[in-house]
Coordinates of C-alpha atoms and ligand atoms in Angstrom, one line a residue:
Chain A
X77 CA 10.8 4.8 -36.2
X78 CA 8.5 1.6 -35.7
X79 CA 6.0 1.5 -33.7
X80 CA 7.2 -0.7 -31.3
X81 CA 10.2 2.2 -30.9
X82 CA 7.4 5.1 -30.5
X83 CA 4.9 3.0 -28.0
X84 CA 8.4 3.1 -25.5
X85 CA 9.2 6.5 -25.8
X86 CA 5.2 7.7 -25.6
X87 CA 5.0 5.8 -22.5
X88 CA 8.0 6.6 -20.7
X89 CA 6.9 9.9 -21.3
X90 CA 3.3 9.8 -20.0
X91 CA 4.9 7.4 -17.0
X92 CA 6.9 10.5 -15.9
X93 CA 4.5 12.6 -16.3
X94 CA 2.5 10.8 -13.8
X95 CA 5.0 10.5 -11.6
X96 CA 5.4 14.4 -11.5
X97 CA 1.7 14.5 -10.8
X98 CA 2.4 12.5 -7.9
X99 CA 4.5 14.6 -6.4
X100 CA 3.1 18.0 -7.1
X101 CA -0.3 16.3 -5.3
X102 CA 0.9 14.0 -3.1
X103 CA 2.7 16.9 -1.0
X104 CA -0.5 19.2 -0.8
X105 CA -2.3 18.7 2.4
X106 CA -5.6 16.6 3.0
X107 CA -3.7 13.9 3.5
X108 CA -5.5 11.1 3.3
X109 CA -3.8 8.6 5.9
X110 CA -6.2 6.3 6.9
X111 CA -6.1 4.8 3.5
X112 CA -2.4 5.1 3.1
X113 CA -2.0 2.6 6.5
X114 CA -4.5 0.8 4.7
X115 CA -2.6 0.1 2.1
X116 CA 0.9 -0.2 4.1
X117 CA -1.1 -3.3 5.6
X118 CA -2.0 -4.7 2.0
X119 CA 0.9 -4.5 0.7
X120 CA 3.5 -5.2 3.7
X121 CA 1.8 -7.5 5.6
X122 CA 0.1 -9.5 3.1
X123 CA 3.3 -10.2 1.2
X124 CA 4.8 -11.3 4.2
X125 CA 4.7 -14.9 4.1
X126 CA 5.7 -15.1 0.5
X127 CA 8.5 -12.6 0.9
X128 CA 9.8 -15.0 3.9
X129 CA 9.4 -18.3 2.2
X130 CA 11.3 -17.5 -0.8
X131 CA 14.0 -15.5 1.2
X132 CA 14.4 -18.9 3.0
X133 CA 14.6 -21.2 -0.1
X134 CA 16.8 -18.6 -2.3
X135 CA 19.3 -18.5 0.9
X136 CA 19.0 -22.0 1.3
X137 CA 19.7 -22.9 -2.4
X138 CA 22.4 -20.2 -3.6
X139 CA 24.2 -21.6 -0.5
X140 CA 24.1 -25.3 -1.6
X141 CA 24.6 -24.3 -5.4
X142 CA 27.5 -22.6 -4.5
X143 CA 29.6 -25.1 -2.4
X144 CA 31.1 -27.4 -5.2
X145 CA 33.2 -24.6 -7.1
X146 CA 34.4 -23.3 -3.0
X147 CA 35.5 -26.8 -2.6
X148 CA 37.5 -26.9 -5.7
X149 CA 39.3 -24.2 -4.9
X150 CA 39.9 -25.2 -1.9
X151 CA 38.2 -22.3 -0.5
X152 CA 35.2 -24.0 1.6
X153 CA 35.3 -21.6 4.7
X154 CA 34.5 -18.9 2.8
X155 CA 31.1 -20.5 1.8
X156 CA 29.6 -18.0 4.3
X157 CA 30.8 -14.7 3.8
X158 CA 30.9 -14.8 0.2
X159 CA 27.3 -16.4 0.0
X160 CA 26.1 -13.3 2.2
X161 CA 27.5 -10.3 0.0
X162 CA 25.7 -12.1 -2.8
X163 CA 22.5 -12.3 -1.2
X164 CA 22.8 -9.1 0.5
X165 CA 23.9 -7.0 -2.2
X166 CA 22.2 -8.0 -5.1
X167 CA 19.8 -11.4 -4.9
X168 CA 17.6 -10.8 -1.7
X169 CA 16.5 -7.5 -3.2
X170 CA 15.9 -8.3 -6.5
X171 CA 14.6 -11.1 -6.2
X172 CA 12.1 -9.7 -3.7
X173 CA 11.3 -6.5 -5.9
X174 CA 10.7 -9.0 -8.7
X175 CA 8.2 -10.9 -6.7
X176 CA 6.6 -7.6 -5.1
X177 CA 6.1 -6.8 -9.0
X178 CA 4.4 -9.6 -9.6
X179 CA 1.9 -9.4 -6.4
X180 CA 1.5 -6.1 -5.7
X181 CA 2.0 -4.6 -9.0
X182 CA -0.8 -6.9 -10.9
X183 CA -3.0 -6.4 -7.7
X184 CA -2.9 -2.3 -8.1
X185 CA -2.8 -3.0 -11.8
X186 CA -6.5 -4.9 -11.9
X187 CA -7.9 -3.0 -8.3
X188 CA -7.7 0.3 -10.1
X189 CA -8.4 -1.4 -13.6
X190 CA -11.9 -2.5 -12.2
X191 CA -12.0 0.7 -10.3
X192 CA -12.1 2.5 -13.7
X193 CA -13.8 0.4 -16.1
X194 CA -16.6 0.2 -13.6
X195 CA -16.9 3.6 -13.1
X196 CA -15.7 3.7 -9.2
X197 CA -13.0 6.4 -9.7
X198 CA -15.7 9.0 -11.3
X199 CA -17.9 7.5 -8.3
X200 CA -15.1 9.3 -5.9
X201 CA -14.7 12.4 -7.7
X202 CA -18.5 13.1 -7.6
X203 CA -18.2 12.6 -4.2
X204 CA -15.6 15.3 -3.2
X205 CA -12.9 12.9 -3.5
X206 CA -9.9 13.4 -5.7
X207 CA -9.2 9.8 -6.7
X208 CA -5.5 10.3 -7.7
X209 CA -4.4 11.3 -4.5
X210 CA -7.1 9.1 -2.1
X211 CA -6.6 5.9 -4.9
X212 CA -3.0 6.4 -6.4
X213 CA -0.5 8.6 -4.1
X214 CA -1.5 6.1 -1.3
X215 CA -0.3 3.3 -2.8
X216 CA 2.8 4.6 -4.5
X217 CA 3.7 5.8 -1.1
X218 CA 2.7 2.5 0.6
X219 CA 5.1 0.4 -1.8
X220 CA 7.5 3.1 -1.8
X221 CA 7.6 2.5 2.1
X222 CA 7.1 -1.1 2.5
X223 CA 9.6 -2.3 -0.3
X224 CA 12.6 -1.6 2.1
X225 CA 10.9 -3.3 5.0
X226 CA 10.4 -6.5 3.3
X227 CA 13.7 -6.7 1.7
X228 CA 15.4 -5.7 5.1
X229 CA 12.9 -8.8 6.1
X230 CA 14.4 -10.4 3.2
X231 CA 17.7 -10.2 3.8
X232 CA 17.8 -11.8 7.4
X233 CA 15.7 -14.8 6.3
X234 CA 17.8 -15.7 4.0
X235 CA 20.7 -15.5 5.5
X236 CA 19.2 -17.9 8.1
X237 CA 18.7 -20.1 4.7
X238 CA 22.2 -19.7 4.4
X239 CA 23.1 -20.9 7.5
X240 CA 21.2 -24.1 7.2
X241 CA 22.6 -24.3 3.4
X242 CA 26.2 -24.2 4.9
X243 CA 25.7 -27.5 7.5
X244 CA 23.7 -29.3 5.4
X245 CA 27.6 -30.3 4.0
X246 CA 29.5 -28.9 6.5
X247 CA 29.4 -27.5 9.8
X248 CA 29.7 -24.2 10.6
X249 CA 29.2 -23.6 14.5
X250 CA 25.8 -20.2 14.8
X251 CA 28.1 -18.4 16.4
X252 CA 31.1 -18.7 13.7
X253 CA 28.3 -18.7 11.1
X254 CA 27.8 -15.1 12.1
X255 CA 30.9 -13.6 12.7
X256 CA 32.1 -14.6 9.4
X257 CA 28.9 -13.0 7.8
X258 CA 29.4 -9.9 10.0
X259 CA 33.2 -9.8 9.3
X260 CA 32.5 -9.5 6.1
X261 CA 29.3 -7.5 5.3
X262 CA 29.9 -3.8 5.3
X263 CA 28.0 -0.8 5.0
X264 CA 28.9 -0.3 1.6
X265 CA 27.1 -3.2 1.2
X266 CA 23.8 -3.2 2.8
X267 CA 23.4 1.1 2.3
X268 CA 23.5 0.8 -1.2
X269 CA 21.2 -2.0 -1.3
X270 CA 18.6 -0.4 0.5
X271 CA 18.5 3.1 -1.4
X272 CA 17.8 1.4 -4.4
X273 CA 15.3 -0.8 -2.8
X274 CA 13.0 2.7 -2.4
X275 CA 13.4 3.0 -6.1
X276 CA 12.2 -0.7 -6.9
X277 CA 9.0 0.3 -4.4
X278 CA 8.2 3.3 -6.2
X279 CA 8.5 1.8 -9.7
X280 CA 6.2 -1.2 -8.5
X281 CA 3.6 1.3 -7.5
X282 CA 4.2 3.8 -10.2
X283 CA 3.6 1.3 -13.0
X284 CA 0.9 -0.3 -11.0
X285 CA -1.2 2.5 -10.3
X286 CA -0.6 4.0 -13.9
X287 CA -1.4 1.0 -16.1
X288 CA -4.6 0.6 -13.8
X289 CA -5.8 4.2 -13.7
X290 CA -5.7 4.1 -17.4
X291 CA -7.2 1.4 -18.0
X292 CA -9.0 1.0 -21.4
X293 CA -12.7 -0.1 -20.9
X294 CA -13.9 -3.3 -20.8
X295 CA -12.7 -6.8 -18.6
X296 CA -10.4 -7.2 -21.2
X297 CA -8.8 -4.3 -20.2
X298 CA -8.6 -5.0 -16.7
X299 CA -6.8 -8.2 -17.0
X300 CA -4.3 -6.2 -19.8
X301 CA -3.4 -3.6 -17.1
X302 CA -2.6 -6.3 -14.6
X303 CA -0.4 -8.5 -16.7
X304 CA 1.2 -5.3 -18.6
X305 CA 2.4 -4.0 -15.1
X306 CA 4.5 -7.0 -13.8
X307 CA 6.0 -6.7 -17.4
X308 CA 6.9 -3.0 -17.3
X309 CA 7.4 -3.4 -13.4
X310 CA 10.0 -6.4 -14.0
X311 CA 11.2 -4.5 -16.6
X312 CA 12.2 -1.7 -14.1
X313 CA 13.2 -3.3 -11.6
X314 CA 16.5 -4.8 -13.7
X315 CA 16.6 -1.3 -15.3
X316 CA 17.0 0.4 -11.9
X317 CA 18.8 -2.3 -10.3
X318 CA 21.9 -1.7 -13.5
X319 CA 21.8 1.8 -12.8
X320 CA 22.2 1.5 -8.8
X321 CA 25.1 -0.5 -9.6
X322 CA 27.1 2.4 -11.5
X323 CA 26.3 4.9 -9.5
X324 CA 27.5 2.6 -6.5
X325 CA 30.5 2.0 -8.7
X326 CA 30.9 5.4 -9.2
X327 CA 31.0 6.6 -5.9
X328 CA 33.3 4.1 -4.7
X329 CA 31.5 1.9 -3.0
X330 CA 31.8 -1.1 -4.1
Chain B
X158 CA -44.3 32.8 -11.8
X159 CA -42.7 31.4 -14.7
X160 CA -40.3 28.2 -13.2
X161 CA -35.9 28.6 -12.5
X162 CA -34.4 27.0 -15.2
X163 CA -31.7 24.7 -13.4
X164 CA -30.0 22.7 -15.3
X165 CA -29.1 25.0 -18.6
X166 CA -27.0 23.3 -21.2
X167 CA -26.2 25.2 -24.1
X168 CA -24.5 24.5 -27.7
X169 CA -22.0 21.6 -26.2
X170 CA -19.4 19.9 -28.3
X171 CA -17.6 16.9 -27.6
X172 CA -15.3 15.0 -29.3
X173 CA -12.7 12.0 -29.2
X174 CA -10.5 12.5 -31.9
X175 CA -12.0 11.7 -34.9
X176 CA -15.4 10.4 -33.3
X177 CA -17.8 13.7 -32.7
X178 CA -19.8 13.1 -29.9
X179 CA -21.9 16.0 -29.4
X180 CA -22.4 18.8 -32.0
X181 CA -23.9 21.6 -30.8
X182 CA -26.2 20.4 -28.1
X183 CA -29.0 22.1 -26.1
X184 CA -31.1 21.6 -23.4
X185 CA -33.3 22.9 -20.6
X186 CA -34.8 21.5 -17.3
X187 CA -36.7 23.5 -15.3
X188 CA -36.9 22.8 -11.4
X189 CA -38.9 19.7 -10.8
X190 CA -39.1 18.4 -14.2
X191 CA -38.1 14.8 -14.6
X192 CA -36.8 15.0 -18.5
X193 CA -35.7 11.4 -20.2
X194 CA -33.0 11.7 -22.8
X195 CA -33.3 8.6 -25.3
X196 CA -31.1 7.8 -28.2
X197 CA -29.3 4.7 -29.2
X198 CA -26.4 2.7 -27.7
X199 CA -23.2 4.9 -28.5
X200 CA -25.2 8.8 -29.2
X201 CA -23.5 10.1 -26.5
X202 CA -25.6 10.2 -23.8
X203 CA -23.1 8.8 -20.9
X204 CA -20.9 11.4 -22.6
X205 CA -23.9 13.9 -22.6
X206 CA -24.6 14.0 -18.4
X207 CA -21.3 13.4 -17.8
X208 CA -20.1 16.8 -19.0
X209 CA -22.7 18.0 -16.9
X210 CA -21.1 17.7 -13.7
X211 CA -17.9 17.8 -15.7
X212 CA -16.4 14.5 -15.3
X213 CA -16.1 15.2 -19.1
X214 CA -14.6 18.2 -19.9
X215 CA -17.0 19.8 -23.1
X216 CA -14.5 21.2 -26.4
X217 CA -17.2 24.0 -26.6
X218 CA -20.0 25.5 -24.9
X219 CA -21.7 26.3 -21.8
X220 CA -23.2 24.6 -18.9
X221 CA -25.0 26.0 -16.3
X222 CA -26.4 23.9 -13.6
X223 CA -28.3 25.8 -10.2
X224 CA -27.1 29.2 -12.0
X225 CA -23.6 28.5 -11.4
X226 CA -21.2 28.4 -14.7
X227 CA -19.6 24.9 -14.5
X228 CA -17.6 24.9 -16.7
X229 CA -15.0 28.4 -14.9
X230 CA -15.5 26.6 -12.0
X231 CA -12.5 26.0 -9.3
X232 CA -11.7 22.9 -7.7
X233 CA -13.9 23.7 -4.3
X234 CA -16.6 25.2 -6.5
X235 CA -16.9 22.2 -8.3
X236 CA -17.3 20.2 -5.2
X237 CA -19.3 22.3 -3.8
X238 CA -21.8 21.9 -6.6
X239 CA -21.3 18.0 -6.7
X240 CA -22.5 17.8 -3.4
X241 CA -25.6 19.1 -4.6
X242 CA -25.9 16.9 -7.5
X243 CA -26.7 13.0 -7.2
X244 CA -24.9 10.7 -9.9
X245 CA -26.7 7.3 -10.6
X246 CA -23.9 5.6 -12.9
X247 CA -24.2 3.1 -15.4
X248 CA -22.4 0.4 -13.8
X249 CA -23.4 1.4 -10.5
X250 CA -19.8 2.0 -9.2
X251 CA -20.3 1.0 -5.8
X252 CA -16.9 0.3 -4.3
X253 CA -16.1 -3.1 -4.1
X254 CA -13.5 -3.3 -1.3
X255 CA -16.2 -1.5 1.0
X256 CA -19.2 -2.6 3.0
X257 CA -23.3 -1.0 1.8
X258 CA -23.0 1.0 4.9
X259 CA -19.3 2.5 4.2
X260 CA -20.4 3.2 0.9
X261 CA -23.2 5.4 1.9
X262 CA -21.5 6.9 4.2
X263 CA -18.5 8.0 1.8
X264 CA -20.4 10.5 -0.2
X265 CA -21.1 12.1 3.5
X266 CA -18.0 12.3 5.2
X267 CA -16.1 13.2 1.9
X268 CA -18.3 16.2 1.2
X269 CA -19.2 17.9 4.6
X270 CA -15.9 17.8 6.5
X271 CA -16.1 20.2 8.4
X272 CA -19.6 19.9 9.5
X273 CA -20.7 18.7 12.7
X274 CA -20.8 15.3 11.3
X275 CA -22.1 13.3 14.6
X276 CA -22.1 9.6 14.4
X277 CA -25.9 9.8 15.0
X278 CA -26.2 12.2 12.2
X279 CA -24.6 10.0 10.0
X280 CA -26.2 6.4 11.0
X281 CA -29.7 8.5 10.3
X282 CA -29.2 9.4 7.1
X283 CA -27.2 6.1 6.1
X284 CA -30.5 4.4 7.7
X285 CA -33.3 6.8 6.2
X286 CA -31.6 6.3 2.4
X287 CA -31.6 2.3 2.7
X288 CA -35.2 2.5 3.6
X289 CA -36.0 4.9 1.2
X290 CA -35.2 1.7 -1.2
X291 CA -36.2 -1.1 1.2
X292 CA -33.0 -2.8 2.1
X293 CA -31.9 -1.9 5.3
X294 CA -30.8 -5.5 6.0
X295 CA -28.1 -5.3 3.8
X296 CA -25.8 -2.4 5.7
X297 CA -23.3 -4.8 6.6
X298 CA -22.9 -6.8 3.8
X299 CA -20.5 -6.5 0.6
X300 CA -21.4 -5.4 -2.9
X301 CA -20.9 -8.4 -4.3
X302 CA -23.0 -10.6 -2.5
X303 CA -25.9 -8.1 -3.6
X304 CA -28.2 -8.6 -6.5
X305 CA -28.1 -6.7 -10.3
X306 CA -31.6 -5.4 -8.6
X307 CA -30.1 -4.5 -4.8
X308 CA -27.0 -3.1 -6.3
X309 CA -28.6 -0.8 -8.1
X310 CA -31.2 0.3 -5.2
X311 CA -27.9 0.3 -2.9
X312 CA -26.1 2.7 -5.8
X313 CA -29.8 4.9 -6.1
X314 CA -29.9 5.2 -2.1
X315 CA -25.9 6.5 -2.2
X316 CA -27.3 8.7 -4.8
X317 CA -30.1 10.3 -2.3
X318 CA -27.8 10.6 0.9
X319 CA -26.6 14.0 0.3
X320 CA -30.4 14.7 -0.5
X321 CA -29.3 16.3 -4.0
X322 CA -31.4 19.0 -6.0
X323 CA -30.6 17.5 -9.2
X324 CA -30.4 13.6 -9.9
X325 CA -28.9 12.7 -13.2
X326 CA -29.7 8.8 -13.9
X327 CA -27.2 6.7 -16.6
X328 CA -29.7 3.9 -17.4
X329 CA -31.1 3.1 -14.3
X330 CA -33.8 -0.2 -15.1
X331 CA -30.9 -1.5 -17.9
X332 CA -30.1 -4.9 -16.9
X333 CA -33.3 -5.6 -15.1
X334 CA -36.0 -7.8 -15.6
X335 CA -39.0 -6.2 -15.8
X336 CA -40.7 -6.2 -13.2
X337 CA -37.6 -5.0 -10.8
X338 CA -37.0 -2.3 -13.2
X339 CA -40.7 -1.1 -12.8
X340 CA -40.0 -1.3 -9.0
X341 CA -37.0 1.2 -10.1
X342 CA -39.1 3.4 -12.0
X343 CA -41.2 3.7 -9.1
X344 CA -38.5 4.5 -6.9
X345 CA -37.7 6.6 -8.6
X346 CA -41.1 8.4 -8.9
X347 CA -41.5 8.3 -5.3
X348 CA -38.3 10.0 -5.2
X349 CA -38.6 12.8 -7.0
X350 CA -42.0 13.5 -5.3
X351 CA -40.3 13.3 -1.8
X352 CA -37.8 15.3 -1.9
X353 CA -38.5 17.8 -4.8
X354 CA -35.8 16.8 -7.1
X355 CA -34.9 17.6 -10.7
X356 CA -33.8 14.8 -12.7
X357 CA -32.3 13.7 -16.3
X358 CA -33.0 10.0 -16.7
X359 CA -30.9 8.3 -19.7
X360 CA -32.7 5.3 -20.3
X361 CA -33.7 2.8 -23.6
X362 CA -36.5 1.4 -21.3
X363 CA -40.1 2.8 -23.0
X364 CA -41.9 1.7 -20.0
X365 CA -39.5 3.3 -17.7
X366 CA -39.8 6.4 -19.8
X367 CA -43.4 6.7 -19.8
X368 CA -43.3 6.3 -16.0
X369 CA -41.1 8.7 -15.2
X370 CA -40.5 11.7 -17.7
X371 CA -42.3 14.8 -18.0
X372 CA -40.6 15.4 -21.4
X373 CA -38.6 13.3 -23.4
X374 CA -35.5 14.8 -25.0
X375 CA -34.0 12.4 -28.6
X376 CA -30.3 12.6 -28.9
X377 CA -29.8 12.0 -32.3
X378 CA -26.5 12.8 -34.3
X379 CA -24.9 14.3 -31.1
X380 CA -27.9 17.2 -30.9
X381 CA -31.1 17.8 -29.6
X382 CA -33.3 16.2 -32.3
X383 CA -36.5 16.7 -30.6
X384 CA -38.0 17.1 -27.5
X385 CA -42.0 16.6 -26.2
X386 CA -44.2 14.6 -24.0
X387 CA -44.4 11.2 -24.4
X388 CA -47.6 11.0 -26.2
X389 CA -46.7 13.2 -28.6
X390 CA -43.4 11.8 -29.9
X391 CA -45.2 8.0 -29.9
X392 CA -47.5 9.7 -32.4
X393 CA -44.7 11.4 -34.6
X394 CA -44.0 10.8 -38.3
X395 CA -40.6 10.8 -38.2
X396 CA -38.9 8.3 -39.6
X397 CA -36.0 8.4 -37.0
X398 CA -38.1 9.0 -34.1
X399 CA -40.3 6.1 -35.1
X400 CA -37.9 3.9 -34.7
X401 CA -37.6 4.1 -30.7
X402 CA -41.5 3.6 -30.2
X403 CA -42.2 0.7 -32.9
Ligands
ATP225 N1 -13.3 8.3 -22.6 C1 -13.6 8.1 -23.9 N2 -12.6 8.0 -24.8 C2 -12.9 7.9 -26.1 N3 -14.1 7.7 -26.6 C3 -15.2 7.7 -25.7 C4 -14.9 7.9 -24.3 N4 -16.1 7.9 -23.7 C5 -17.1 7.7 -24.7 N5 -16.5 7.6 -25.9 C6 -17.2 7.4 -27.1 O1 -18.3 8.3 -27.2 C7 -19.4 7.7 -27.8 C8 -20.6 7.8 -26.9 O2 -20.4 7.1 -25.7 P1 -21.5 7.0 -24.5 O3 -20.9 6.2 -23.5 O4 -21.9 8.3 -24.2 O5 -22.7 6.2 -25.2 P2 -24.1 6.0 -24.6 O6 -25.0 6.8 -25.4 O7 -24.1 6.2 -23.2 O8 -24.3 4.5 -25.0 P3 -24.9 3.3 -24.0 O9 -26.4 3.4 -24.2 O10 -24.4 2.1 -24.7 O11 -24.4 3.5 -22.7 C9 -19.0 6.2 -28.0 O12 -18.7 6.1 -29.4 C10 -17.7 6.0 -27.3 O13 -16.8 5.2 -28.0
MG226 MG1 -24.1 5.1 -21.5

C-alpha cells in the first residue's frame, strides 16, 4: 500500500481512538465547567459576527443566482420556497460548518499546538490537572454544543438574505415572503439538518484538539497542526454531510 | 545521623524507537543537596527529570522520590506527590491565555481542593511567591508582555507556591544574559536556603553550576558518567569531562 494509503488509515485510527478517550473521560466526574462556558463563549460568540455576515450574503446571492432559470420556466413564485429548502437543508449548514472549520478548528489546532510545544500541557499535569479533560473534552464539548446554535443562527439570517434577494427583482410582500417559506419547509427538513450539524461540531473539535495535542515540536509544528486541521476538518465535514444524506434518504425523509 | 535519601533513581532506561536515551541510569540526592546534572544539548537530561515525576514514562527501572515508588503509583498518588514536587520547565510554560496572578494561583486551587482554600490564603501565598522573586507589580499583567528574565522569575515563583520539598530545574539561566542569569542563580540559592529544599538543576551554565550545586552529576551516553564537586571535576583528566570546563 503507499504511504499516502497507510498515513489515512493510521490516522483514522488514532482519530478514533481519541475520540473514545473522550468519552470514557469526559463522562467521569470533576467536571471542569468553568472552562467549558469558557470556551462555549470562544467559540459561539466570537464566531458570531462572521457566522451572520456570510449567512446574509450566501442567502442574499443563492437567491439572486437562482432567479433567471425560475423565470424561464416560468416558475418565478417559487423563487422563495425552493430557495429556502436549499438553504435550509443543505447550504446554511455546510457552509457554516465549513467556516467554523476554518476558525475554530485552526484556532484549537495552534492554542493546543503552542500549548504543547511550549510545554504548557505538562505545566497542567504537574499541577494536578489532567489536561485532556481540562484542555480537550471542553472544547470538543463546546463545538459539539455551539455548532447547532450558530447554524440555527445561520439559517434565519439567511433566509432574511433571501428575502431581500427575492425583491431586489421582484416583490414579494414579508408576510407572503414567509408563508411561502413556512408552507414549504418541513420538519423533515430542518430535523435532519440539525442532527448532523452536532456531528459537524464534534468533528471540528475532534480534529482540532487532536492535531494540536499532538503536535510535533517546534513553531513549525504549531502552524502544521493549524493548517492540517481545517484540511482534515473540511475534509469531514463533506464526508459527514454525504453520509447524513443517506441515512436521511434511508429513513424516508427526504 | 547519616541523611534520607529523597530523590532515588535507579538503573532507568528510556528510549524513542531507535534513539536510546538513557541506559541504565543512576542517581542519588540526599535531602538538601542541590545536585547539577550537565551533559550536552540532546543527552537526555529533559528526558532524565522528566521521568522523575513521570511525565515520561521510564522502559525500565525504578524511581523513588520522598520514599514513595513512582513509578506503581495511581492517579491520586501521583498527584499527591506532584504537589510536593516544584517543576521549573524549559520553556517556562506559563499559560498564555492567563494573567501572572491566575497562573500562580492555578498550581493552588488545582492541587488542594478540598482544603480550606480562603481567598486570603490564596492572595498570601500568590503575594509572598512574587516577592520571593521581586515582581509583585506584575500580578495583573499577561505573560507576554513580560521579559525572557520576568518570565522565568514568574515560572520560578509558580514553582515555589506550593512550597515543594523537591525542585527539579530544566535549564533555568539558558537564554539569559549574564548578569540576569546570576540574579537566577541567586534566586535560586536564596531559595533553597529558605525553605529547605532539594533540588536537580539541569543547566550548561558553568557559572550557574558553580553557584549553585553541591555535586555535579555528567550525563554522558544516557548514564551516570561521573559525579563530584565542582572543583574536582574542573581538575579531571578526562578527556570527555574536559570538554565541559575548557
Ligand atoms: N517525546 C519525544 N519523542 C521522541 N523523542 C524525544 C522525545 N523527547 C525527547 N526525545 C529525544 O530524546 C533526546 C534527549 O532529549 P532531551 O530533551 O532530554 O535533551 P536535553 O538533554 O534536555 O537537551 P537540551 O539541553 O537541548 O534541552 C533527543 O534526542 C530527543 O530527540
Ligand atoms: Mg532539555
Amino acid at each position: 500500500m503507499s504511504d499516502f494509503g497507510k498515513s489515512i488509515l493510521e490516522q483514522t485510527g488514532e482519530l478514533t481512538r481519541f475520540a473514545m478517550r473522550f468519552f470514557s473521560q469526559g463522562l467521569k466526574p470533576r467536571y471542569e465547567w468553568k472552562e467549558f462556558l469558557r470556551q462555549c463563549y470562544w467559540i459561539g460568540y466570537k464566531s458570531l459576527t462572521l457566522v451572520a455576515i456570510t449567512a446574509f450574503i450566501m442567502g442574499l446571492v443563492l437567491t439572486i443566482q437562482s432567479r433567471p432559470t425560475l423565470v424561464e420556466f416560468g416558475a418565478e413564485a417559487m423563487l422563495p420556497s425552493m430557495v429556502s429548502v436549499s438553504l435550509i437543508r443543505e447550504i446554511s449548514p455546510v457552509i457554516t460548518a465549513l467556516i467554523c472549520a476554518g476558525k475554530i478548528g485552526s484556532g484549537m489546532g495552534a492554542e493546543l499546538g503552542s500549548m504543547r510545544v511550549t510545554e504548557q500541557i505538562d505545566a497542567m499535569e504537574v499541577s494536578g490537572t489532567n489536561p485532556f479533560k481540562y484542555l480537550v473534552v471542553t472544547r470538543i464539548a463546546a463545538a459539539t454544543l455551539m455548532l447547532p446554535i450558530l447554524v440555527n443562527l445561520s439559517n434565519a439570517i439567511s433566509l432574511y438574505g433571501s428575502f431581500l434577494g427575492v425583491n431586489i427583482r421582484g416583490n414579494v410582500s414579508w408576510s407572503l415572503y414567509w408563508i411561502q417559506v413556512y408552507d414549504v419547509l418541513s420538519f423533515g427538513d430542518l430535523v435532519p439538518s440539525l442532527i448532523k450539524t452536532f456531528f459537524f461540531g464534534f468533528a471540528i473539535g475532534l480534529v482540532g484538539c487532536f492535531k494540536g495535542y499532538y503536535s510535533k515540536k517546534g513553531t513549525e509544528g504549531v502552524g502544521r497542526s493549524a493548517n492540517e486541521a481545517v484540511v482534515v476538518a473540511s475534509l469531514l465535514v463533506f464526508i459527514i454531510d454525504l453520509l447524513a444524506v443517506q441515512i436521511t434518504d434511508l429513513l424516508g425523509l427526504t | 545521623m547519616e541523611k534520607q535519601i529523597v530523590i532515588d533513581v535507579s538503573h532507568i532506561y528510556k528510549s524513542f524507537g531507535n534513539n536510546h536515551v538513557l541506559k541504565d541510569f543512576t542517581m542519588q540526592v540526599k535531602r538538601g543537596e542541590n545536585i547539577a546534572v550537565l551533559g550536552k544539548s540532546g543527552s537526555g537530561k529533559s528526558v532524565l527529570i522528566k521521568c522523575i515525576i513521570r511525565l515520561n514514562e521510564p522502559d525500565k527501572g525504578n524511581i523513588k522520590l520522598l520514599n514513595t515508588d513512582v513509578l506503581t503509583l495511581d492517579h491520586e498518588g501521583l498527584d499527591e506527590l506532584r504537589s510536593r514536587v516544584g517543576f521549573l520547565f524549559q520553556s517556562n510554560a506559563l499559560y498564555d491565555s492567563m494573567t501572572v496572578r491566575e497562573n500562580l494561583e492555578f498550581p493552588l486551587r488545582r492541587h488542594r481542593i478540598k482544603d480550606e482554600m480562603t481567598h486570603e490564603f490564596v492572595e498570601g501565598r500568590v503575594m509572598e511567591a512574587l516577592s520571593n522573586v521581586g515582581l509583585a507589580h506584575t500580578i495583573d499583567m499577561m505573560p507576554a508582555e513580560l521579559s525572557g528574565g520576568m518570565r522565568k522569575r514568574i515560572a520560578l515563583a509558580r514553582t515555589l507556591i506550593l512550597k515543594p520539598d523537591i525542585i527539579l530545574y530544566d535549564e533555568p539561566t539558558t537564554g539569559l544574559d549574564p548578569i540576569t542569569s546570576r540574579e537566577i542563580s541567586e534566586l535560586i540559592n536564596s531559595i533553597q536556603q529558605k525553605y529547605q529544599t532539594t533540588s536537580i538543576i539541569i543547566s550548561h551554565d558553568m557559572s550557574c553550576i558553580k553557584t549553585t550545586a553541591d555535586r555535579i552529576i555528567m550525563l554522558i551516553d544516557g548514564r551516570c558518567y561521573a559525579e563530584d564537586s565542582f572543583e574536582e571535576l574542573q581538575n579531571s583528566m578526562d578527556e570527555k569531562i574536559r570538554l565541559f570546563f575548557d
